[in-house]
Coordinates of C-alpha atoms in Angstrom, one line a residue:
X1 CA 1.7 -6.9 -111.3
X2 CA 0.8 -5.2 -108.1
X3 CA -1.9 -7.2 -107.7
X4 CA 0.0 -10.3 -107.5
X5 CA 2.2 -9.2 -105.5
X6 CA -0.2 -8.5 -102.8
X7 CA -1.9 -12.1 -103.6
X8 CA 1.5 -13.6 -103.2
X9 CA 2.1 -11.1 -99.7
X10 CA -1.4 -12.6 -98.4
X11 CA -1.1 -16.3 -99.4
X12 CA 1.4 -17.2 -96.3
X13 CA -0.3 -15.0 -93.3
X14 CA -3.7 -17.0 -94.9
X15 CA -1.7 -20.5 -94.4
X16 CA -0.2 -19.4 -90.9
X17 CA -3.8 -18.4 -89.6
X18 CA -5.6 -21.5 -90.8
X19 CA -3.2 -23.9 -89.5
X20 CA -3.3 -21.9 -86.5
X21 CA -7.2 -22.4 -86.3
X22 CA -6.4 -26.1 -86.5
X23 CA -4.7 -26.4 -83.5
X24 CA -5.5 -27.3 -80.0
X25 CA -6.3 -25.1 -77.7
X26 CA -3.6 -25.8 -75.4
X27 CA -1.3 -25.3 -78.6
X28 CA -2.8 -22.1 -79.0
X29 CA -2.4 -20.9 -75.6
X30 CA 1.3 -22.0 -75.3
X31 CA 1.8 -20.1 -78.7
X32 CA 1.0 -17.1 -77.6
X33 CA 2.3 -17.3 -74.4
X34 CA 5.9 -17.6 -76.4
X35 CA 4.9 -14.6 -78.6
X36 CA 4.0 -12.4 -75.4
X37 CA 7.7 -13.4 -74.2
X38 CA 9.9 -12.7 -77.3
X39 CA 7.7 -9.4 -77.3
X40 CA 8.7 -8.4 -73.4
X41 CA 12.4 -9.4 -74.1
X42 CA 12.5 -7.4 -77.3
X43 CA 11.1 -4.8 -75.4
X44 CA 13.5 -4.6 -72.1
X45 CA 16.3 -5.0 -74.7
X46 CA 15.6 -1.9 -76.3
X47 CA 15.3 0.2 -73.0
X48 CA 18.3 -1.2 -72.0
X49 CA 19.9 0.2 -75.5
X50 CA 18.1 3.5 -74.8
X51 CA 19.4 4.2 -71.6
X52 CA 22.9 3.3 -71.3
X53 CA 24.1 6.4 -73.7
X54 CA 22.4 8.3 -71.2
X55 CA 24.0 7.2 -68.7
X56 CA 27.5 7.6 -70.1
X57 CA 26.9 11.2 -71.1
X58 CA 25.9 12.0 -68.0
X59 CA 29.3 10.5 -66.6
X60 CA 30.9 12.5 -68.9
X61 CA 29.1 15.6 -68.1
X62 CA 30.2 15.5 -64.2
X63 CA 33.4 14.4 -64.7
X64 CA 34.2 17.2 -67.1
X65 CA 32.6 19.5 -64.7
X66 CA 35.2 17.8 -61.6
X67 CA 38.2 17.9 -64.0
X68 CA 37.6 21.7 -64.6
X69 CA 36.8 22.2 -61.1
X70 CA 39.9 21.0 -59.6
X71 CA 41.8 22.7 -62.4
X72 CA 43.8 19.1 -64.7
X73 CA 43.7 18.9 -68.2
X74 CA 41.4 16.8 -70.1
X75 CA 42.1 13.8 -71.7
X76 CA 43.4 13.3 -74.8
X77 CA 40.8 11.2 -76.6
X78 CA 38.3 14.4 -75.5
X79 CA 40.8 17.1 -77.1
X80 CA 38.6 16.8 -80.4
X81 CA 35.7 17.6 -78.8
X82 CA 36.5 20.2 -76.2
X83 CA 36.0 23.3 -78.0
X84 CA 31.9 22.0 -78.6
X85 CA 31.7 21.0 -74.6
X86 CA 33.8 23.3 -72.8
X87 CA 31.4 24.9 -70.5
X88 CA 32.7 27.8 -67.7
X89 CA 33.8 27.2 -64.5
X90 CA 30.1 29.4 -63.1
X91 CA 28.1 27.6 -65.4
X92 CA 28.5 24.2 -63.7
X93 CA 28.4 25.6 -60.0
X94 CA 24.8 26.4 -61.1
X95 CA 24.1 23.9 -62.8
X96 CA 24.9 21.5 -60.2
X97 CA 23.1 23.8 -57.5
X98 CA 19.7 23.6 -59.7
X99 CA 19.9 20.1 -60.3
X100 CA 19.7 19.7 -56.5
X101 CA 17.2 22.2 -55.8
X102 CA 14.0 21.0 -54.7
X103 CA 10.5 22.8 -56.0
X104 CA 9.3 22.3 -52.4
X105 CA 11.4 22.4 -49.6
X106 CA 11.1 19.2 -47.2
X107 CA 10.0 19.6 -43.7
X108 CA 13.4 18.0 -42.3
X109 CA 13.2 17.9 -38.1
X110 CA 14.6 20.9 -36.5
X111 CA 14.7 23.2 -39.6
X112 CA 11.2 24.8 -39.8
X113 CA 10.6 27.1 -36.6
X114 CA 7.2 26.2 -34.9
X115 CA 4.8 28.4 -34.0
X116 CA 5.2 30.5 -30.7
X117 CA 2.0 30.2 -27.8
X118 CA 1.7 31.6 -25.0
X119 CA 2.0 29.5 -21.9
X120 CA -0.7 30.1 -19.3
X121 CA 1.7 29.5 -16.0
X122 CA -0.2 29.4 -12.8
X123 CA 1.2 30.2 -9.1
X124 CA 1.4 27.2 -7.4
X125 CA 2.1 28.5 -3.3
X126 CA 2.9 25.2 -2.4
X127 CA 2.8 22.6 -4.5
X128 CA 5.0 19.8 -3.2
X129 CA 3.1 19.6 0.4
X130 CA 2.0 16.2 1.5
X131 CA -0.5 15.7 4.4
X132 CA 2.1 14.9 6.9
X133 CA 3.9 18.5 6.3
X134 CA 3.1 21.4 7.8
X135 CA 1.8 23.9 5.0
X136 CA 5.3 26.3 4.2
X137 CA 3.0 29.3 2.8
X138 CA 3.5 32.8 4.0
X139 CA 0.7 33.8 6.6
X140 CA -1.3 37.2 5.9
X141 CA -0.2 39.9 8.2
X142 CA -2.8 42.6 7.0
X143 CA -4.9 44.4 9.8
X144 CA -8.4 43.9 10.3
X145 CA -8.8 41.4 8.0
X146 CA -11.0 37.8 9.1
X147 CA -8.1 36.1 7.2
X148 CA -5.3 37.4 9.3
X149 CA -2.3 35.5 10.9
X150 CA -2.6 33.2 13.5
X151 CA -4.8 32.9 16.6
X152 CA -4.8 30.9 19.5
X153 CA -7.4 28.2 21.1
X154 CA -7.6 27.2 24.0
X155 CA -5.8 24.5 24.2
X156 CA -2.7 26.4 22.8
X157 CA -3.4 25.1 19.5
X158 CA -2.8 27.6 16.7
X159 CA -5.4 28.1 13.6
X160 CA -2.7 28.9 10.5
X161 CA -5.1 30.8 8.1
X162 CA -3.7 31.8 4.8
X163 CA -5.9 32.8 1.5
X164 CA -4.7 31.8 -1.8
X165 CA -4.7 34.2 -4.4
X166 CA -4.0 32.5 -7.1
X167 CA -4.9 28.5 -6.9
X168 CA -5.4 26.4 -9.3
X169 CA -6.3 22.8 -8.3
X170 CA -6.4 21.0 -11.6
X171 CA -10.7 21.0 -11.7
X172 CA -12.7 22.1 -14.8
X173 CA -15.0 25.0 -13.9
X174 CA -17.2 24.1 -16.7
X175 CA -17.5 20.2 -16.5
X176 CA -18.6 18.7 -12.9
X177 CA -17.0 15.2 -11.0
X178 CA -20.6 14.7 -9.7
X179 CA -22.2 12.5 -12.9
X180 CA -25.9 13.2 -12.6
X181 CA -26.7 12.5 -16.8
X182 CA -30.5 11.8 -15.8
X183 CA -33.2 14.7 -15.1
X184 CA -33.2 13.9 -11.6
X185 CA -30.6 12.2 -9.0
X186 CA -31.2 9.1 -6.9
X187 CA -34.1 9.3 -5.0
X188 CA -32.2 8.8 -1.7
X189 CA -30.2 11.8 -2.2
X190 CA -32.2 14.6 -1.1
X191 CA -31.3 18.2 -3.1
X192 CA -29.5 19.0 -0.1
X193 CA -27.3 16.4 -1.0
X194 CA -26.7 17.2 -4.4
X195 CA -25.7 20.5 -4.0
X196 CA -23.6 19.7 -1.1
X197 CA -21.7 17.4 -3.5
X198 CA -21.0 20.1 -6.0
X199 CA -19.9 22.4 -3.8
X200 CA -17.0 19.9 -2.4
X201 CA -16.6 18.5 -5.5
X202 CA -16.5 21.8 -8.0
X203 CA -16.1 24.7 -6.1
X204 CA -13.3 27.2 -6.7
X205 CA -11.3 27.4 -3.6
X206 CA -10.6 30.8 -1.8
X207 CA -8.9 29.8 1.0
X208 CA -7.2 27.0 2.9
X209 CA -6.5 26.7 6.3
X210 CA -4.7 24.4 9.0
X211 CA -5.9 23.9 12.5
X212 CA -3.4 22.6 14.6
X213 CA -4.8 19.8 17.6
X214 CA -3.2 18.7 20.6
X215 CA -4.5 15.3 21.0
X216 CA -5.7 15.0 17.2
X217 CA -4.1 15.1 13.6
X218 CA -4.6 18.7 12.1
X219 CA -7.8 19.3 10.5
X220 CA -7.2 20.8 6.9
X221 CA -9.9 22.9 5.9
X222 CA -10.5 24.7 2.8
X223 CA -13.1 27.3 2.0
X224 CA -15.2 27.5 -1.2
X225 CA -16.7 30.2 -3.1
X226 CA -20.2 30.7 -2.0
X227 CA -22.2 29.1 -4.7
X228 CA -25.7 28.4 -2.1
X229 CA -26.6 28.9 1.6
X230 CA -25.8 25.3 2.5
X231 CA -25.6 24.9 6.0
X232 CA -27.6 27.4 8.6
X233 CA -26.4 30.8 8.7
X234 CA -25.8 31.4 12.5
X235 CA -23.5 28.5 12.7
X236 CA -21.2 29.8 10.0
X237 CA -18.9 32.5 12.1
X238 CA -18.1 29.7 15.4
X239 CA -14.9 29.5 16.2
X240 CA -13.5 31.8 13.3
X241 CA -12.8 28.4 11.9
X242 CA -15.0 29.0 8.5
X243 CA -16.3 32.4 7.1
X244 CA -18.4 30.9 4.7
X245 CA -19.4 27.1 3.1
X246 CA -15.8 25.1 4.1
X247 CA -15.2 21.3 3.7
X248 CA -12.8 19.0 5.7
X249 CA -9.9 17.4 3.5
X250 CA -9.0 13.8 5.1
X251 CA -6.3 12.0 2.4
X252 CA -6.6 8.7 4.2
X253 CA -6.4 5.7 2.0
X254 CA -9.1 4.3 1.1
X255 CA -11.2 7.3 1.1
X256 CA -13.8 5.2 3.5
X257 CA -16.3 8.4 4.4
X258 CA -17.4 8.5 0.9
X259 CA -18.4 5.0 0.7
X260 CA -19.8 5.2 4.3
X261 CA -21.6 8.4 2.7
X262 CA -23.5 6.2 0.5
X263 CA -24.3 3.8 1.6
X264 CA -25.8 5.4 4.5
X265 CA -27.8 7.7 2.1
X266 CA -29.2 3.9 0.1
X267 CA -30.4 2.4 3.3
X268 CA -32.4 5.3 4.3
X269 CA -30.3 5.8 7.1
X270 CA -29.6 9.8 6.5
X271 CA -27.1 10.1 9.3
X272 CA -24.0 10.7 7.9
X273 CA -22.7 14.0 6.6
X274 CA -21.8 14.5 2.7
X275 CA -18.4 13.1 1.5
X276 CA -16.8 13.6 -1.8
X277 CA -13.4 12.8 -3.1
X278 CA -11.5 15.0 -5.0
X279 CA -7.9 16.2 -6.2
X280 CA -5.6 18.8 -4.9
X281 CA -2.1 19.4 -5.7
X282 CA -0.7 21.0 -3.0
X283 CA -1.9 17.3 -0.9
X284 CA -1.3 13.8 -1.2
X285 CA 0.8 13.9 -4.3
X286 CA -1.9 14.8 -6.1
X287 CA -4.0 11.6 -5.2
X288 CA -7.5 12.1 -4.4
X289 CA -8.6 12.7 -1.0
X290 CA -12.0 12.9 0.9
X291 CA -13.3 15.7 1.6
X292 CA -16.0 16.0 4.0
X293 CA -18.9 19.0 4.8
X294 CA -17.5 21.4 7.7
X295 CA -20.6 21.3 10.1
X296 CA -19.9 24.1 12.8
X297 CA -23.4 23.3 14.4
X298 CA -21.2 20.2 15.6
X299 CA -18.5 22.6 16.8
X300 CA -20.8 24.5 19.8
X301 CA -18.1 26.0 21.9
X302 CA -14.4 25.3 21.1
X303 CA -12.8 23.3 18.3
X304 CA -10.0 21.6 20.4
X305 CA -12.7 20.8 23.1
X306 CA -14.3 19.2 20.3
X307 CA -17.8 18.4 18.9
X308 CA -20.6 17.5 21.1
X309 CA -21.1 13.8 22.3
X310 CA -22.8 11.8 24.9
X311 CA -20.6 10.4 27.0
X312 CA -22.1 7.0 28.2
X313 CA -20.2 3.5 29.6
X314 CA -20.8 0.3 28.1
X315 CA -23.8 -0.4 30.7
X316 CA -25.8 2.5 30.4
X317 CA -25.8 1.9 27.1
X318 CA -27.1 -1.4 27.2
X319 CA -29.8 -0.6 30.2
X320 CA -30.8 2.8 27.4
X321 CA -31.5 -0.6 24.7
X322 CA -33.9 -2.1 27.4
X323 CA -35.8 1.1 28.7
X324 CA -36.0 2.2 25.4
X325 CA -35.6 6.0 26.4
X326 CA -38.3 8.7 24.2
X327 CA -39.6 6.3 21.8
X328 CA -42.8 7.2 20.5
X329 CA -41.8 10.4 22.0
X330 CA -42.2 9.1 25.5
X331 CA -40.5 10.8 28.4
X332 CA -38.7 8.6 30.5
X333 CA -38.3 8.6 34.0
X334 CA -35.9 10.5 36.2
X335 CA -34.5 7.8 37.0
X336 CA -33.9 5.8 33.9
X337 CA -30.8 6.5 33.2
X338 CA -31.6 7.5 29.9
X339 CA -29.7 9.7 27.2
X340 CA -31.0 12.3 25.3
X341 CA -30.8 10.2 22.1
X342 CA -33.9 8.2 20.6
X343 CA -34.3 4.6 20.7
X344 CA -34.5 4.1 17.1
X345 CA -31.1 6.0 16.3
X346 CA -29.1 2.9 18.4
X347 CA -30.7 0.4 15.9
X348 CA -29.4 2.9 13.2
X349 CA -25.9 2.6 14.5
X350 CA -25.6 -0.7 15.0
X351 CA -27.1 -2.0 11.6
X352 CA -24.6 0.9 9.7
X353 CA -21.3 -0.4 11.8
X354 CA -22.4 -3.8 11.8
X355 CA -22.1 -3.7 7.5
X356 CA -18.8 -1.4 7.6
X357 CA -17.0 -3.1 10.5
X358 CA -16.5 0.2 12.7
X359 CA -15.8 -0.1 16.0
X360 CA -14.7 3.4 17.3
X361 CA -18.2 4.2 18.6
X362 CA -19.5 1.3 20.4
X363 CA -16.7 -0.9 21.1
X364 CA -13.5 1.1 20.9
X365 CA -11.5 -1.2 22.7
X366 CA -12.2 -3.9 20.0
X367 CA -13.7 -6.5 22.9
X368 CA -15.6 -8.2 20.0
X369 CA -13.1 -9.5 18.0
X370 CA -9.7 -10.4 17.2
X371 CA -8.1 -7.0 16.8
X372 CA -4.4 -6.8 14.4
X373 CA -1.4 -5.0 15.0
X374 CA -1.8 -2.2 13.9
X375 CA -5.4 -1.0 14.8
X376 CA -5.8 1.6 17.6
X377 CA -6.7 -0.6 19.8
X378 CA -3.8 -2.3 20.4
X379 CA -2.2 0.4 21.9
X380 CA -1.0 -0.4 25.5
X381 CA -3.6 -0.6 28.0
X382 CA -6.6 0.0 25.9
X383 CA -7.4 -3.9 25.1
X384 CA -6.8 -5.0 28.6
X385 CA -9.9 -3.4 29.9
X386 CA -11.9 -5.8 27.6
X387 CA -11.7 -7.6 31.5
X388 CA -14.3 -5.0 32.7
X389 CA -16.7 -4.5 29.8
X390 CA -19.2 -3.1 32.0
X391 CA -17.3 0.2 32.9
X392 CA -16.1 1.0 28.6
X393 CA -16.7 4.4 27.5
X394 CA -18.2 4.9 24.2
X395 CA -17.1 7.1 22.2
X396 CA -17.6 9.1 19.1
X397 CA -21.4 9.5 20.0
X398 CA -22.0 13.0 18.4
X399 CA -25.2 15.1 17.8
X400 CA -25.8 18.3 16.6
X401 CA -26.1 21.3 19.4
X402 CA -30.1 22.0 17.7
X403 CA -30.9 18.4 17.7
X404 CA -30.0 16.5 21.1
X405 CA -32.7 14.0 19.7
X406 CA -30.7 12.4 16.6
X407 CA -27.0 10.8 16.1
X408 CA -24.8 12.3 13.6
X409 CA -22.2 9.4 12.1
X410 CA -18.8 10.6 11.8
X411 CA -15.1 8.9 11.3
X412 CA -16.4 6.7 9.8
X413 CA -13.2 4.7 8.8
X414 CA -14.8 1.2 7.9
X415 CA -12.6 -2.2 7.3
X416 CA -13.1 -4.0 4.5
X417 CA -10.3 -6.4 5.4
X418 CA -11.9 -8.6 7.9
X419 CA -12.5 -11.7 7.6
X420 CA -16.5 -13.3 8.3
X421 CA -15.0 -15.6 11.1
X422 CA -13.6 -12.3 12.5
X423 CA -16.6 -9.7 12.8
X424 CA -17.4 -7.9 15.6
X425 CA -21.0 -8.7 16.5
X426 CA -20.8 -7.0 20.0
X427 CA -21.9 -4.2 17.9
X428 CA -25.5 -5.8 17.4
X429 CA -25.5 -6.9 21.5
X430 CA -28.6 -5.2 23.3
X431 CA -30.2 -4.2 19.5
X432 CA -34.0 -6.1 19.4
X433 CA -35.1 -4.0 16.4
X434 CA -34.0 -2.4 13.1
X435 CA -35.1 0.0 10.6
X436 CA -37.6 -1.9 8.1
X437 CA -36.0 0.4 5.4
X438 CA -32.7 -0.4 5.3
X439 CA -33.3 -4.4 6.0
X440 CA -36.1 -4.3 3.1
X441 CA -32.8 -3.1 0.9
X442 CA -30.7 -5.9 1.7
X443 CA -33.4 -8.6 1.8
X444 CA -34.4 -7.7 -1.8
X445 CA -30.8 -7.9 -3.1
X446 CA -30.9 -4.6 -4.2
X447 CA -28.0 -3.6 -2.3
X448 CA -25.2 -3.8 -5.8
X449 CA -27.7 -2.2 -7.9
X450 CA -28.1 0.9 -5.7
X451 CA -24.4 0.9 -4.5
X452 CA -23.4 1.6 -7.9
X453 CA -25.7 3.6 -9.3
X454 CA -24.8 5.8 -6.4
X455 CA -21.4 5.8 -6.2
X456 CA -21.2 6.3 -10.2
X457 CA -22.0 9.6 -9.2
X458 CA -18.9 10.4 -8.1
X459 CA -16.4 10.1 -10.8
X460 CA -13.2 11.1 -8.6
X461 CA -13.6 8.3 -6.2
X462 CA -15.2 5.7 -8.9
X463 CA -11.9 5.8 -10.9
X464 CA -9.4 6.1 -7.5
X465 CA -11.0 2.9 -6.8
X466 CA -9.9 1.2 -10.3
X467 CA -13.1 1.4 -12.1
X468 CA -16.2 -0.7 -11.7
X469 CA -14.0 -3.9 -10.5
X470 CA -12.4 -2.3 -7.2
X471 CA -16.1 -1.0 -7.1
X472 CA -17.2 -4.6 -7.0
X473 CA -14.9 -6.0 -4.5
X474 CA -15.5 -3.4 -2.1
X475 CA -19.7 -4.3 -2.8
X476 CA -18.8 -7.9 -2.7
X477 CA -17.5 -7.3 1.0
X478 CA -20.8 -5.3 2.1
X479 CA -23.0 -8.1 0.7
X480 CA -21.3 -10.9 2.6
X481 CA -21.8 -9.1 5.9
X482 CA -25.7 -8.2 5.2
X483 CA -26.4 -12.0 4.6
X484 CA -24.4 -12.4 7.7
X485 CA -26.8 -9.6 9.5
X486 CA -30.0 -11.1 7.9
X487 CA -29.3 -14.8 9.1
X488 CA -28.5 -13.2 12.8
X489 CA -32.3 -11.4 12.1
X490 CA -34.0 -14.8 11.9
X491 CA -31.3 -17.0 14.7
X492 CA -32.2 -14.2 17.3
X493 CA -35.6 -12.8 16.4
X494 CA -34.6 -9.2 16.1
X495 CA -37.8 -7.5 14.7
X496 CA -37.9 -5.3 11.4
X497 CA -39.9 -2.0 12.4
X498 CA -40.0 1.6 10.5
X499 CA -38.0 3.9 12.3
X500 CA -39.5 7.1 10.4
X501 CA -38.2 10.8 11.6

């Protein structure tokens, strides 16, 4: 009996299966795609079933605990049942407070106190000076001290020297501006140079001090901690200007004297002094300025008579170009007219000018060109002697008081903005030769490839500049002005020499 009833159990799934096997395939597929349905809707049915009690006793649960909590009677279809689920009045205040309560608590904004540091606050003497104002720190009034108070020039002019105790100018001790990541620097920087540049670029500053001019700006001048011996030691105490090594802050825009810098140091020139830029807070808003080497050997007597130049007009100029005064270490005549300066240092000038547009030495009345409104120049009077040309004084033509032999290039403010109709090419008038160094430089097109290599160097002015593109525009300006020079080489037969210390 059992056995047929499992035969007679068996017999219809046997049917179903074969006639399944019979089938198409598409058949099959859309059969158990049917199945798989009815299965999914039997299942989200019973879920559904599963979960709706739930929900309903939980409905109950809190609104028995409400009725209870705001003190009405229950209802009567609950009156049954109230003896099983009547819970105390503390019971559901702590129920509902641990349903609530969170294993973790949540980090909500405002609720979790932060930790407490300690803020580092440094003294700032006078940090919202600009270089028009007049520094507003109190001056030293200790005794026999070299940082006292004030003293007098000659001129009147007053020297406002004030240390800073605690100064703090925004510079990393332990990381440098000056980018040397090779074993050795460009080989026209000497290691002179490179320490120079540290010093005005790194060094932790003691002191700062204003000099007041009467016919000049006021020189700001700080002084630096004494990393080497940098400049000779008997010119260090002149003038009670600097005690130690000091550099010259300028926050012109522009920050020409670093540029001027190099590219003096790339053509082999060697006559300008070190220029840096760098930051300081209580200047400029913060902006970077350029600060310059303070050479006292420049400085031999007084600072408001100032530094020591050779005072020549237009024409002895020119008749210095044709004698050609002490070269090859010649002695010239008693008669010639001549200047203490070399022959060579003239082509020097003329060549560095020529590329930067500078006409404050040799033509400060801007005769060779079309001057705008707002240059110097154009002051009343000064352009109108252009009529007598002959009788001009130079100006700016500085040497050190040790060396009457060489010319030291300084103020060097350079255009960039003038045109290549508009240069001033009375500052190549007289000059028959120049230094085979520097011309070799621009006739090989290696002029970009130095230029920045060099001024990568100095990271404070590469990025004041905007990077490698303002880099490039200022290069772009230089290199129109050297093709300019080198086709006035060949038109007027000016002769590439070395000019070798």
């Amino acid at each position: 009996m059992g056995k047929y009833r499992v035969h007679w159990c068996y017999f219809p799934f046997r049917k179903l299966t074969r006639s399944f096997r019979r089938c198409s395939p598409s058949k099959r597929t859309l059969i158990i795609a049917i199945l798989c349905l009815v299965n999914l809707l039997f299942l989200v049915l019973k879920v559904g079933h599963l979960e709706q009690p739930r929900s309903k006793e939980e409905q109950k649960r809190h609104t028995r605990g409400e009725h209870h909590l705001d003190g009405e009677p229950p209802a009567t279809s609950d009156l049954q049942t109230q003896a099983s689920l009547e819970v105390p009045t503390l019971f559901n205040v702590v129920y509902v407070t641990l349903k609530f309560k969170r294993l973790k608590p949540v980090n909500i904004r405002g609720t979790i106190r932060p930790k407490l540091r300690k803020k580092v606050r440094t003294k700032t003497i006078h940090p919202t000076i600009t270089q028009r104002k007049r520094f507003s720190v109190e001056r030293e009034t200790g005794k026999g001290n070299r940082s006292t108070g004030l003293k007098t020039s000659r001129k009147g002019g007053s020297l406002v020297d004030f240390s800073l105790k605690s100064y703090n100018d925004g510079t990393d001790p332990r990381f440098s501006s000056i980018r040397i990541y090779s074993e050795m620097a460009p080989p026209w920087f000497s290691a002179q140079d490179v320490k120079i540049m540290r010093f005005l670029a790194d060094a932790k500053v003691l002191r700062i001090k204003e000099i007041p001019r009467l016919d000049a700006p006021s020189l700001v001048i700080f002084e630096g901690a004494d990393m080497n011996r940098l400049v000779s030691q008997k010119h260090l105490n002149r003038n009670n200007v600097c005690g130690g090594q000091c550099g010259i802050i300028h926050c012109s825009v522009g920050n020409a004297e670093v540029f001027a810098f190099h590219l003096d140091r790339v053509l082999g020139l060697s006559r300008t002094i070190p220029a840096v830029s760098r930051k300081f807070g209580f200047l400029n808003d913060g902006q970077a300025c350029q600060v310059v080497l303070w050479d006292a050997s420049l400085h031999p007597k007084d600072l408001a008579a100032g530094p020591t130049t050779v005072r020549m007009t237009w024409r002895e100029y020119q008749n210095s170009l044709t004698q050609r005064c002490w070269q090859r270490n010649v002695n010239p005549k008693s008669n010639s007219g001549c200047s203490s300066i070399y022959h060579s240092e003239w082509s020097k000038l003329a060549l560095f000018d020529f590329l930067l547009q500078i006409h404050n030495r040799l033509d400060p009345s801007c005769c060779g060109f079309r001057p705008r409104q707002e240059d110097m120049c154009v002051q009343p009077g000064r352009h109108d002697v252009c009529k007598d040309q002959e009788n001009i004084q130079l100006a700016n033509i500085v040497h050190r008081e040790h060396d009457l032999r060489h010319l030291v290039f300084i103020n060097n403010k350079g255009f960039f903005d003038h045109n290549e109709d508009n240069l001033d090419f009375r500052l190549l008038e007289g000059i028959k030769e120049l230094p085979e160094q520097a011309v070799s430089v621009l006739r090989k097109r290696k002029l970009r490839e130095k230029l920045l290599q060099s001024l990568f160097l100095d990271q404070m002015y590469w990025e004041s500049q905007g990077g490698r593109q303002g880099i490039d525009k200022l290069i772009d300006v230089i290199e129109k002005r050297a093709n300019i020079l080198l086709t006035y080489i060949n038109a007027h037969g000016i002769k590439v020499i070395p000019m070798n210390d």
